[in-house]
CSV table of C-alpha atoms in Angstrom, one decimal:
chain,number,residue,atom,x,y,z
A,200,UNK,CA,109.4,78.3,107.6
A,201,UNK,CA,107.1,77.2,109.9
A,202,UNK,CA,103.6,76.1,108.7
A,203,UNK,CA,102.0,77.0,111.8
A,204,UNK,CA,102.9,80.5,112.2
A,205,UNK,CA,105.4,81.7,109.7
A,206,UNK,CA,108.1,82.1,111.8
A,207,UNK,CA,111.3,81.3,110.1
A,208,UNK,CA,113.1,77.9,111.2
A,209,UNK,CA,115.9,78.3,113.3
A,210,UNK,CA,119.7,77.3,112.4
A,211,UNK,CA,121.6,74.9,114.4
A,212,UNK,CA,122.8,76.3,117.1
A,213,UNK,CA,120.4,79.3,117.8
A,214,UNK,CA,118.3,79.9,120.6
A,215,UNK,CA,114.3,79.8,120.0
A,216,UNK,CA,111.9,80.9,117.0
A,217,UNK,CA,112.7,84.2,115.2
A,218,UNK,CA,110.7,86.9,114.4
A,219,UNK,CA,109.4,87.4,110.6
A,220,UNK,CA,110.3,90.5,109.3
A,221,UNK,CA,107.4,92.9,108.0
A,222,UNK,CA,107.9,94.9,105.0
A,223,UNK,CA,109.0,98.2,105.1
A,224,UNK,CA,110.2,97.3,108.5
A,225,UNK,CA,112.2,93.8,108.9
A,226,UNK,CA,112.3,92.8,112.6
A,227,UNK,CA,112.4,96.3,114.0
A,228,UNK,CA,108.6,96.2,115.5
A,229,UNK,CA,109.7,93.3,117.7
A,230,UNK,CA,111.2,95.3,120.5
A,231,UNK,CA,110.3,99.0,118.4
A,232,UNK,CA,113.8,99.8,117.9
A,233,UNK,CA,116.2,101.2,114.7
A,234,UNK,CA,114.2,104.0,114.1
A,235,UNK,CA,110.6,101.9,114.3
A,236,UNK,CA,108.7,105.3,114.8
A,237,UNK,CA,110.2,107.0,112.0
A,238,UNK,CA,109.3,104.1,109.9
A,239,UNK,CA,105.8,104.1,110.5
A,240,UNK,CA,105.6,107.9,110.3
A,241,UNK,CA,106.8,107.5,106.7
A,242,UNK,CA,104.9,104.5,106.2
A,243,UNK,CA,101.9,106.5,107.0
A,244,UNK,CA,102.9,109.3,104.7
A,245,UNK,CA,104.1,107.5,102.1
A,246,UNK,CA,100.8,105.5,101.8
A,247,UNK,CA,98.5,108.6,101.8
A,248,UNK,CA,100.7,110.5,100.0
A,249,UNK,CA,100.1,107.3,97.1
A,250,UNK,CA,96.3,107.2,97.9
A,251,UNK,CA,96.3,111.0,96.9
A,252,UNK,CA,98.1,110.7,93.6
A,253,UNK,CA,96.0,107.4,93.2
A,254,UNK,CA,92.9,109.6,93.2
A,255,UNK,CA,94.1,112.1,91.3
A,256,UNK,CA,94.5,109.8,88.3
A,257,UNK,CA,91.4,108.2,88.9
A,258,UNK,CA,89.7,111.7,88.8
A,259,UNK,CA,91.7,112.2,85.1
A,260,UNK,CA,89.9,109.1,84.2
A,261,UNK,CA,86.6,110.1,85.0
A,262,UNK,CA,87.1,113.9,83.0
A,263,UNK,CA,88.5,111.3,80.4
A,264,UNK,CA,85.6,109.5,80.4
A,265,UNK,CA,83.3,113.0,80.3
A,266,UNK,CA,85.6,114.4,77.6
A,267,UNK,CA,84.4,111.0,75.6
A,268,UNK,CA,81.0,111.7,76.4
A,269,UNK,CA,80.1,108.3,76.6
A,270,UNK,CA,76.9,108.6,78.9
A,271,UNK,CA,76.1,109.0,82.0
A,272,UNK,CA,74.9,105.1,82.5
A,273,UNK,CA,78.5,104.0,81.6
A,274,UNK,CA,80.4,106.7,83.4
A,275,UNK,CA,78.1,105.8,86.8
A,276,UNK,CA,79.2,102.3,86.7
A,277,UNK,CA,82.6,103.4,86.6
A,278,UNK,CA,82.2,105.5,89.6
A,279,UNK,CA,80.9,102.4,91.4
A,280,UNK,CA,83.1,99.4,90.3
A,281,UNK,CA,86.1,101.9,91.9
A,282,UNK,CA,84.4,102.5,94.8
A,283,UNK,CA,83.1,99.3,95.8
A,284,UNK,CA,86.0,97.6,94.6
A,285,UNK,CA,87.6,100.0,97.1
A,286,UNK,CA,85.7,99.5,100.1
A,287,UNK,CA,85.8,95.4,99.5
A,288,UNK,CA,90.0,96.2,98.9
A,289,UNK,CA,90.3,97.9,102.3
A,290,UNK,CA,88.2,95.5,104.6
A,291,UNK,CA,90.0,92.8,103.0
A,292,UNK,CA,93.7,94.5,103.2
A,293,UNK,CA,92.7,95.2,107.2
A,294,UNK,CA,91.6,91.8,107.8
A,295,UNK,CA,94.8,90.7,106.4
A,296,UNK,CA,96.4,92.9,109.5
A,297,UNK,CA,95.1,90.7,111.8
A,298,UNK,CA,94.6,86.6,110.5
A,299,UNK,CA,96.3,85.1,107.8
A,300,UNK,CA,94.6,85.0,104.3
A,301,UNK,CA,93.5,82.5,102.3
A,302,UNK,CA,95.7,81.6,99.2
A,303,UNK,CA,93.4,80.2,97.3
A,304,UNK,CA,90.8,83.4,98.2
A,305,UNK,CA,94.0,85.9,98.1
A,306,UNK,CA,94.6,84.2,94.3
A,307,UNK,CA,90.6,84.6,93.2
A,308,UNK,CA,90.3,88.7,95.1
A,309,UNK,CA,93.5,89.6,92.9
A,310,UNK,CA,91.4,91.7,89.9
A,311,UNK,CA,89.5,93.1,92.9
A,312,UNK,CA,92.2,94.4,94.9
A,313,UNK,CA,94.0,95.5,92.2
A,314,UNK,CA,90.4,97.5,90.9
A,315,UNK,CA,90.1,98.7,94.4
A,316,UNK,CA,93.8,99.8,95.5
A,317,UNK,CA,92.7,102.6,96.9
A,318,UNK,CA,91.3,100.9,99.5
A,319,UNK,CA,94.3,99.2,100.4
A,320,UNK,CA,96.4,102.0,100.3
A,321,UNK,CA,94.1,103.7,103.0
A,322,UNK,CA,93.6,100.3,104.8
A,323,UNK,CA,97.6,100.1,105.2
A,324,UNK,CA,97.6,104.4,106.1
A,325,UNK,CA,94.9,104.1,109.0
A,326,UNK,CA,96.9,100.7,110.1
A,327,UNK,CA,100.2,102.5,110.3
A,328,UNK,CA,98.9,105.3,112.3
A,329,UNK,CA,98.8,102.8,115.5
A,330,UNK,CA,101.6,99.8,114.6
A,331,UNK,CA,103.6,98.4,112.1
A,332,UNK,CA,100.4,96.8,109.6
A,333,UNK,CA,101.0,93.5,110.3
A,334,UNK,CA,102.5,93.5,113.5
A,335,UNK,CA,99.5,92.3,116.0
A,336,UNK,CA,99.5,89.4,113.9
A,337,UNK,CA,103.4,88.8,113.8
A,338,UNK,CA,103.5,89.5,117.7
A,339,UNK,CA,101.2,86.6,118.8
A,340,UNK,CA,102.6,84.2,116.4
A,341,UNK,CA,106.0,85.2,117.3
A,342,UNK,CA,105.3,85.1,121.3
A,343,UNK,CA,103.2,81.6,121.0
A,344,UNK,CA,105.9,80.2,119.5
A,345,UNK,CA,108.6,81.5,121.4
A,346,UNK,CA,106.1,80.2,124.5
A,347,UNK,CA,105.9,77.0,122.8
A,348,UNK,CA,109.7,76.6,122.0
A,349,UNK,CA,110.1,77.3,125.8
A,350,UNK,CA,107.9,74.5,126.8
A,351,UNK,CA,110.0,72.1,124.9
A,352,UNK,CA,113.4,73.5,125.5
A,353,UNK,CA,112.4,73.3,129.5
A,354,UNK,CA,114.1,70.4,131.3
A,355,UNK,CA,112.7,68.4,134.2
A,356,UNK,CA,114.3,68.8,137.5
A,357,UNK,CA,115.0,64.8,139.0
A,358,UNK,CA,114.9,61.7,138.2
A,359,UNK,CA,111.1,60.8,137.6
A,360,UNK,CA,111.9,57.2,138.1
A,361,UNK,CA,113.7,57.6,142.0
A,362,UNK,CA,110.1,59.2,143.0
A,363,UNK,CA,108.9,57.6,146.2
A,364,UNK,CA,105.3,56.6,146.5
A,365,UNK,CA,103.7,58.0,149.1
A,366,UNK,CA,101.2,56.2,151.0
């Protein structure tokens, strides 16, 4: 891989960068071919559908959690560690969409996101509805380093050495 921009390192012999498949969709959103719409269109279902059935277990956890008749104090915090946890989840899962994260932050937001995946379910739903989630991101690393393999791969015309001076 490359450490610039994730694009996969090319074999001997093959032309230029290539394009790092997204999951759920491989390489399709590069030219929006093999049935790319019909991936998103179940993406998007798929993650809502999971957001839905998501919520309806939390909501069996909070009857749970009435049926135990622990309080109201307890059973409010509860309510709140999901839903921020959620919100914090989905700005960082749509961030993710569009710059690289972190490892190291990535490694410490793990408890979170997993607290919050709600959020990211929805983050990746609303994403899908316009592109491949993940696919700005992929695009302008893939074209900058296809622009950049160009650059390299593009020979001078002459002999810079048989130049005459002008004078």
């Amino acid at each position: 891989m490359s450490e610039t921009n994730g694009t996969p390192d090319t074999p001997a012999g093959s032309t230029g960068p290539r394009p790092e498949p997204l999951r759920f969709f491989g390489t399709t959103w590069v030219d929006r071919d093999n049935s790319y719409t019909a991936r998103r269109i179940a993406v998007s279902a798929g993650s809502l559908a999971t957001a839905a059935a998501a919520c309806l277990v939390l909501r069996l956890a909070y009857q749970g959690l009435q049926i135990a008749d622990i309080g109201s104090f307890v059973t409010l915090l509860m309510v709140l560690m999901f839903a921020v946890c959620s919100a914090l989840a989905f700005r960082h899962t749509w961030d993710g969409f569009t710059k690289r994260p972190d490892p190291d932050r990535q490694a410490s937001l793990r408890g979170l996101l997993t607290i919050g995946f709600v959020g990211s379910l929805l983050a990746y739903f609303f994403r899908s509805l316009t592109e491949a989630p993940g696919e700005r991101l992929h695009r302008e690393e893939y074209e900058a380093a296809r622009k950049q393999h160009q650059n390299r791969t593009t020979r001078r015309t002459g002999n810079p050495a048989k130049k005459r001076r002008r004078g």
